[in-house]
PDB file of C-alpha atoms in Angstrom:
ATOM      1  CA  MET U 217       0.036  -0.068  -0.034  1.00 43.00           C
ATOM      2  CA  PRO U 218       1.997   2.980  -1.275  1.00 45.00           C
ATOM      3  CA  TYR U 219      -0.499   5.662   0.864  1.00 46.00           C
ATOM      4  CA  SER U 220      -2.881   5.493   3.496  1.00 46.00           C
ATOM      5  CA  ARG U 221      -4.955   8.550   5.151  1.00 51.00           C
ATOM      6  CA  GLY U 222      -7.146   7.799   8.522  1.00 52.00           C
ATOM      7  CA  ARG U 223      -6.643   6.164  11.613  1.00 54.00           C
ATOM      8  CA  THR U 224      -4.886   2.820  11.743  1.00 52.00           C
ATOM      9  CA  ARG U 225      -4.306   0.725  15.312  1.00 55.00           C
ATOM     10  CA  TRP U 226      -1.767  -1.859  14.998  1.00 50.00           C
ATOM     11  CA  LYS U 227      -1.363  -4.568  18.122  1.00 49.00           C
ATOM     12  CA  ARG U 228       1.896  -5.178  16.959  1.00 51.00           C
ATOM     13  CA  PHE U 229       4.344  -3.248  15.876  1.00 49.00           C
ATOM     14  CA  ALA U 230       8.016  -3.365  14.244  1.00 52.00           C
ATOM     15  CA  LEU U 231       9.941  -1.254  11.936  1.00 48.00           C
ATOM     16  CA  VAL U 232      13.706  -1.775  10.284  1.00 39.00           C
ATOM     17  CA  MET U 233      14.145   0.416   7.338  1.00 37.00           C
ATOM     18  CA  VAL U 234      17.572  -0.183   6.058  1.00 37.00           C
ATOM     19  CA  PRO U 235      18.572   1.238   2.623  1.00 33.00           C
ATOM     20  CA  GLY U 236      18.228  -1.146  -0.352  1.00 34.00           C
ATOM     21  CA  LEU U 237      20.860  -1.852  -3.120  1.00 34.00           C
ATOM     22  CA  ALA U 238      20.692   1.645  -4.359  1.00 37.00           C
ATOM     23  CA  ALA U 239      21.414   3.078  -1.574  1.00 40.00           C
ATOM     24  CA  THR U 240      24.118   0.626  -0.783  1.00 37.00           C
ATOM     25  CA  ALA U 241      26.011   1.643  -4.049  1.00 37.00           C
ATOM     26  CA  ALA U 242      25.820   4.920  -3.472  1.00 41.00           C
ATOM     27  CA  LEU U 243      27.166   4.648  -0.293  1.00 41.00           C
ATOM     28  CA  GLY U 244      30.282   3.203  -1.349  1.00 40.00           C
ATOM     29  CA  ILE U 245      30.478   6.164  -4.000  1.00 38.00           C
ATOM     30  CA  ALA U 246      30.293   8.619  -1.546  1.00 42.00           C
ATOM     31  CA  MET U 247      32.793   7.246   0.698  1.00 40.00           C
ATOM     32  CA  ALA U 248      35.252   7.417  -2.225  1.00 40.00           C
ATOM     33  CA  GLN U 249      34.556  10.873  -2.838  1.00 39.00           C
ATOM     34  CA  GLY U 250      34.522  11.607   0.658  1.00 39.00           C
ATOM     35  CA  ALA U 251      31.088  13.260   0.744  1.00 41.00           C
ATOM     36  CA  LEU U 252      29.283  11.557   3.882  1.00 39.00           C
ATOM     37  CA  ALA U 253      28.018  14.746   5.571  1.00 39.00           C
ATOM     38  CA  ALA U 254      26.680  14.117   9.239  1.00 45.00           C
ATOM     39  CA  SER U 255      25.555  16.273  12.443  1.00 60.00           C
ATOM     40  CA  PHE U 256      28.412  13.755  14.891  1.00 81.00           C
ATOM     41  CA  LEU U 257      30.121  11.075  14.840  1.00 89.00           C
ATOM     42  CA  ILE U 258      28.574   7.972  16.452  1.00 93.00           C
ATOM     43  CA  SER U 259      29.899   5.651  19.085  1.00 92.00           C
ATOM     44  CA  GLY U 260      29.221   2.684  16.870  1.00 89.00           C
ATOM     45  CA  ARG U 261      27.587   0.808  20.536  1.00 92.00           C
ATOM     46  CA  THR U 262      23.720   0.575  20.725  1.00 95.00           C
ATOM     47  CA  PHE U 263      21.516   1.309  23.322  1.00 97.00           C
ATOM     48  CA  GLN U 264      18.310   0.809  24.513  1.00 98.00           C
ATOM     49  CA  LEU U 265      15.464   3.129  24.763  1.00 98.00           C
ATOM     50  CA  SER U 266      12.192   2.290  26.252  1.00 98.00           C
ATOM     51  CA  ALA U 267       8.970   4.004  27.584  1.00 98.00           C
ATOM     52  CA  ASP U 268       5.638   2.680  29.145  1.00 97.00           C
ATOM     53  CA  ARG U 269       3.651   4.956  26.389  1.00 98.00           C
ATOM     54  CA  MET U 270       4.780   7.545  24.045  1.00 98.00           C
ATOM     55  CA  ALA U 271       2.389  10.556  22.287  1.00 98.00           C
ATOM     56  CA  VAL U 272       3.688  12.091  19.335  1.00 98.00           C
ATOM     57  CA  HIS U 273       2.766  15.069  17.441  1.00 98.00           C
ATOM     58  CA  GLY U 274       4.261  15.235  13.794  1.00 98.00           C
ATOM     59  CA  LEU U 275       5.843  12.021  13.372  1.00 98.00           C
ATOM     60  CA  SER U 276       8.397  11.190  10.267  1.00 98.00           C
ATOM     61  CA  ILE U 277      10.251   7.817   9.807  1.00 97.00           C
ATOM     62  CA  TYR U 278      12.923   7.776   7.135  1.00 97.00           C
ATOM     63  CA  SER U 279      16.336   5.659   6.254  1.00 95.00           C
ATOM     64  CA  MET U 280      19.784   7.322   6.740  1.00 95.00           C
ATOM     65  CA  VAL U 281      23.206   6.010   7.086  1.00 94.00           C
ATOM     66  CA  ASP U 282      25.484   7.342  10.080  1.00 94.00           C
ATOM     67  CA  ARG U 283      29.382   6.812  10.428  1.00 92.00           C
ATOM     68  CA  THR U 284      31.871   6.238  13.709  1.00 94.00           C
ATOM     69  CA  ARG U 285      34.833   8.113  14.708  1.00 91.00           C
ATOM     70  CA  GLU U 286      36.352   5.010  12.541  1.00 92.00           C
ATOM     71  CA  GLY U 287      34.266   5.512   9.540  1.00 91.00           C
ATOM     72  CA  ASP U 288      32.514   2.369   9.733  1.00 94.00           C
ATOM     73  CA  LEU U 289      28.523   2.827   8.042  1.00 94.00           C
ATOM     74  CA  VAL U 290      25.107   2.240  10.206  1.00 95.00           C
ATOM     75  CA  PRO U 291      22.294   2.236   8.548  1.00 94.00           C
ATOM     76  CA  VAL U 292      19.662   3.200  11.093  1.00 96.00           C
ATOM     77  CA  SER U 293      15.711   4.154  10.294  1.00 95.00           C
ATOM     78  CA  VAL U 294      15.281   8.165  12.205  1.00 97.00           C
ATOM     79  CA  PHE U 295      12.325   8.309  14.172  1.00 97.00           C
ATOM     80  CA  GLY U 296      11.367  12.131  14.105  1.00 97.00           C
ATOM     81  CA  ALA U 297       9.324  13.792  16.110  1.00 98.00           C
ATOM     82  CA  GLU U 298       8.061  17.481  16.196  1.00 98.00           C
ATOM     83  CA  HIS U 299       7.018  17.126  19.685  1.00 98.00           C
ATOM     84  CA  VAL U 300       6.583  14.076  21.927  1.00 98.00           C
ATOM     85  CA  ARG U 301       5.221  13.057  25.671  1.00 98.00           C
ATOM     86  CA  ILE U 302       6.848  10.298  27.444  1.00 98.00           C
ATOM     87  CA  ASP U 303       5.611   8.017  30.130  1.00 97.00           C
ATOM     88  CA  GLY U 304       8.172   5.958  32.434  1.00 97.00           C
ATOM     89  CA  LEU U 305      11.639   6.780  29.941  1.00 97.00           C
ATOM     90  CA  CYS U 306      14.055   4.207  30.084  1.00 98.00           C
ATOM     91  CA  GLN U 307      17.797   4.434  28.951  1.00 97.00           C
ATOM     92  CA  SER U 308      20.393   1.807  29.295  1.00 97.00           C
ATOM     93  CA  VAL U 309      23.609   1.038  27.829  1.00 96.00           C
ATOM     94  CA  VAL U 310      26.443  -1.907  28.850  1.00 95.00           C
ATOM     95  CA  VAL U 311      29.659  -1.517  28.932  1.00 92.00           C
ATOM     96  CA  PRO U 312      32.345  -3.985  29.076  1.00 93.00           C
ATOM     97  CA  ILE U 313      35.027  -3.110  31.693  1.00 93.00           C
ATOM     98  CA  PRO U 314      38.218  -5.122  31.310  1.00 93.00           C
ATOM     99  CA  VAL U 315      38.544  -7.546  34.659  1.00 93.00           C
ATOM    100  CA  LEU U 316      35.416  -5.877  35.891  1.00 94.00           C
ATOM    101  CA  GLY U 317      33.070  -7.225  33.695  1.00 95.00           C
ATOM    102  CA  PRO U 318      30.106  -5.797  32.499  1.00 95.00           C
ATOM    103  CA  TYR U 319      28.649  -2.260  33.915  1.00 97.00           C
ATOM    104  CA  THR U 320      25.068  -0.773  33.195  1.00 97.00           C
ATOM    105  CA  LEU U 321      24.721   2.804  32.867  1.00 96.00           C
ATOM    106  CA  ARG U 322      20.981   3.564  33.273  1.00 97.00           C
ATOM    107  CA  LEU U 323      18.920   6.257  33.149  1.00 96.00           C
ATOM    108  CA  THR U 324      15.108   7.126  34.177  1.00 97.00           C
ATOM    109  CA  GLY U 325      12.857   9.067  34.476  1.00 95.00           C
ATOM    110  CA  ALA U 326       9.434  10.416  34.023  1.00 95.00           C
ATOM    111  CA  GLN U 327       8.083   7.552  36.469  1.00 92.00           C
ATOM    112  CA  ASP U 328       5.757   8.959  39.030  1.00 86.00           C
ATOM    113  CA  LYS U 329       6.367  12.801  38.213  1.00 84.00           C
ATOM    114  CA  GLY U 330       4.950  14.030  35.208  1.00 88.00           C
ATOM    115  CA  ARG U 331       5.922  13.231  31.793  1.00 94.00           C
ATOM    116  CA  ALA U 332       9.259  13.528  30.038  1.00 96.00           C
ATOM    117  CA  GLU U 333       8.878  16.203  27.021  1.00 97.00           C
ATOM    118  CA  ALA U 334      11.152  16.811  23.890  1.00 97.00           C
ATOM    119  CA  LYS U 335      10.451  19.067  21.050  1.00 97.00           C
ATOM    120  CA  ASP U 336      12.582  18.295  17.293  1.00 97.00           C
ATOM    121  CA  ILE U 337      13.821  15.028  18.250  1.00 97.00           C
ATOM    122  CA  PHE U 338      15.441  12.226  15.978  1.00 97.00           C
ATOM    123  CA  ILE U 339      16.018   8.716  17.683  1.00 97.00           C
ATOM    124  CA  ASP U 340      18.267   6.760  15.070  1.00 96.00           C
ATOM    125  CA  SER U 341      17.598   3.831  15.552  1.00 96.00           C
ATOM    126  CA  THR U 342      18.352  -0.238  13.898  1.00 95.00           C
ATOM    127  CA  SER U 343      14.924  -1.508  15.292  1.00 95.00           C
ATOM    128  CA  LEU U 344      11.582  -0.329  16.551  1.00 96.00           C
ATOM    129  CA  ALA U 345       8.971  -2.431  18.292  1.00 96.00           C
ATOM    130  CA  ALA U 346       5.535  -1.807  20.398  1.00 97.00           C
ATOM    131  CA  ASP U 347       3.132  -3.468  21.730  1.00 97.00           C
ATOM    132  CA  GLN U 348       0.594  -1.057  19.987  1.00 96.00           C
ATOM    133  CA  ALA U 349       0.347   1.373  17.927  1.00 96.00           C
ATOM    134  CA  ASP U 350      -2.599   4.172  16.892  1.00 96.00           C
ATOM    135  CA  LEU U 351      -1.929   6.725  14.324  1.00 95.00           C
ATOM    136  CA  THR U 352      -4.005   9.126  12.956  1.00 96.00           C
ATOM    137  CA  ASP U 353      -3.654  10.623   9.417  1.00 96.00           C
ATOM    138  CA  ILE U 354      -0.779   8.399   8.201  1.00 95.00           C
ATOM    139  CA  GLY U 355       0.931   8.981   5.219  1.00 96.00           C
ATOM    140  CA  ILE U 356       2.910   5.672   4.251  1.00 95.00           C
ATOM    141  CA  GLY U 357       5.185   6.302   0.660  1.00 95.00           C
ATOM    142  CA  VAL U 358       5.699   9.187   0.830  1.00 96.00           C
ATOM    143  CA  ALA U 359       9.054  11.030  -0.501  1.00 97.00           C
ATOM    144  CA  ALA U 360      11.468  12.141   1.965  1.00 97.00           C
ATOM    145  CA  GLY U 361      12.064  15.108   0.528  1.00 96.00           C
ATOM    146  CA  SER U 362       8.026  15.926   0.711  1.00 96.00           C
ATOM    147  CA  LEU U 363       7.532  14.811   4.537  1.00 97.00           C
ATOM    148  CA  THR U 364       5.315  18.003   5.833  1.00 96.00           C
ATOM    149  CA  ASP U 365       3.410  16.374   9.068  1.00 96.00           C
ATOM    150  CA  GLY U 366       6.878  15.430  10.585  1.00 97.00           C
ATOM    151  CA  PRO U 367      10.681  17.109  10.566  1.00 97.00           C
ATOM    152  CA  VAL U 368      13.597  15.879   8.805  1.00 97.00           C
ATOM    153  CA  ASN U 369      16.980  16.394  10.973  1.00 95.00           C
ATOM    154  CA  PRO U 370      18.791  19.033   9.624  1.00 93.00           C
ATOM    155  CA  GLY U 371      22.227  17.481   9.815  1.00 91.00           C
ATOM    156  CA  ASP U 372      20.692  14.683   7.573  1.00 94.00           C
ATOM    157  CA  ARG U 373      19.513  16.770   4.836  1.00 91.00           C
ATOM    158  CA  LYS U 374      22.992  17.659   4.106  1.00 89.00           C
ATOM    159  CA  SER U 375      24.439  14.292   3.768  1.00 91.00           C
ATOM    160  CA  HIS U 376      24.322  12.532   0.228  1.00 89.00           C
ATOM    161  CA  PHE U 377      22.940   9.413   2.390  1.00 91.00           C
ATOM    162  CA  PHE U 378      19.722  11.553   2.500  1.00 94.00           C
ATOM    163  CA  ASP U 379      17.615  10.407  -0.572  1.00 94.00           C
ATOM    164  CA  PRO U 380      14.708  13.436  -0.779  1.00 95.00           C
ATOM    165  CA  ASN U 381      12.998  10.653  -3.481  1.00 95.00           C
ATOM    166  CA  GLY U 382      13.010   7.675  -0.840  1.00 94.00           C
ATOM    167  CA  VAL U 383      10.433   6.175   0.814  1.00 94.00           C
ATOM    168  CA  ALA U 384       9.259   7.564   4.230  1.00 96.00           C
ATOM    169  CA  GLN U 385       6.052   7.674   6.247  1.00 96.00           C
ATOM    170  CA  GLN U 386       4.304  10.325   8.649  1.00 97.00           C
ATOM    171  CA  ALA U 387       1.266  10.655  10.735  1.00 97.00           C
ATOM    172  CA  GLU U 388      -0.224  13.753  12.164  1.00 98.00           C
ATOM    173  CA  LYS U 389      -0.599  11.727  15.425  1.00 97.00           C
ATOM    174  CA  VAL U 390       1.131   8.367  17.368  1.00 97.00           C
ATOM    175  CA  VAL U 391       0.419   6.927  20.541  1.00 98.00           C
ATOM    176  CA  LEU U 392       2.989   3.647  20.905  1.00 98.00           C
ATOM    177  CA  ILE U 393       2.295   1.363  24.262  1.00 98.00           C
ATOM    178  CA  ASP U 394       5.570   0.060  25.128  1.00 98.00           C
ATOM    179  CA  PRO U 395       7.862   1.075  22.558  1.00 98.00           C
ATOM    180  CA  HIS U 396      11.281  -0.575  22.416  1.00 98.00           C
ATOM    181  CA  PHE U 397      13.668   0.986  20.469  1.00 97.00           C
ATOM    182  CA  GLU U 398      18.022  -0.151  20.046  1.00 97.00           C
ATOM    183  CA  ALA U 399      19.558   2.997  19.011  1.00 97.00           C
ATOM    184  CA  VAL U 400      22.861   4.596  18.289  1.00 96.00           C
ATOM    185  CA  ALA U 401      21.729   8.181  18.537  1.00 96.00           C
ATOM    186  CA  ILE U 402      19.129  10.598  19.685  1.00 96.00           C
ATOM    187  CA  THR U 403      19.270  14.273  19.154  1.00 95.00           C
ATOM    188  CA  ALA U 404      16.620  16.867  20.409  1.00 96.00           C
ATOM    189  CA  ALA U 405      16.112  20.678  20.416  1.00 96.00           C
ATOM    190  CA  THR U 406      14.767  20.404  23.926  1.00 96.00           C
ATOM    191  CA  PHE U 407      14.163  17.618  26.014  1.00 96.00           C
ATOM    192  CA  THR U 408      12.853  18.048  29.441  1.00 96.00           C
ATOM    193  CA  VAL U 409      13.099  15.063  31.967  1.00 96.00           C
ATOM    194  CA  PRO U 410      11.193  14.958  35.508  1.00 95.00           C
ATOM    195  CA  ASP U 411      11.985  12.582  38.266  1.00 93.00           C
ATOM    196  CA  LEU U 412      15.899  12.109  36.588  1.00 95.00           C
ATOM    197  CA  ASP U 413      17.952   9.003  37.831  1.00 95.00           C
ATOM    198  CA  VAL U 414      21.068   8.253  36.599  1.00 95.00           C
ATOM    199  CA  LYS U 415      23.005   5.315  37.815  1.00 95.00           C
ATOM    200  CA  VAL U 416      26.003   2.608  37.127  1.00 95.00           C
ATOM    201  CA  ARG U 417      25.735  -0.775  38.531  1.00 95.00           C
ATOM    202  CA  GLN U 418      27.560  -3.762  38.042  1.00 96.00           C
ATOM    203  CA  GLY U 419      25.942  -6.268  35.559  1.00 97.00           C
ATOM    204  CA  ARG U 420      23.758  -6.055  32.978  1.00 96.00           C
ATOM    205  CA  HIS U 421      20.474  -4.084  33.862  1.00 97.00           C
ATOM    206  CA  GLU U 422      19.053  -3.197  30.681  1.00 97.00           C
ATOM    207  CA  CYS U 423      15.805  -1.496  29.898  1.00 97.00           C
ATOM    208  CA  PHE U 424      14.194  -4.920  28.226  1.00 96.00           C
TER     209      PHE U 424
END
């Protein structure tokens, strides 16, 4: 289905957007020309981001390629939102430490004291799953350069890996129940987190 408008309810929602063969060929050409543009270099290590509930206004989803300091290329799906409210925020990353073993850096917020809020947020992820997604006024198969309901990261627009004719998705409103992201980067214009708690603990204490 190339395009759809209206309200969609999915009991189980899963998405991984990876560039196809044409994008892979372009990737090699851009690297040879030294033309890869990015807002910053990622660490290359994935981390987990989850929530009890996310209410999004102005959603965009499109594919991109991020780059590490070593020059490795990481295909990602960019989940963009003009505004999002988050209940039960959790972010975790496991770091292996020689001799001591794995340690987990875990950030939580918006558990009991209100909602976290972010504006112009972009989550670069390798996978996204949620128990349920309720979407209003959804468009599937929109050209990435023609997104109107959701934002595009300004740094991505400068990249040779941003294809304005690439397949993208958008929605006026989205509610995700129990979303789970495997992410490599998050950027936001503003991010307010009540009841913030950051801990480092020995062992694996991931969000999901």
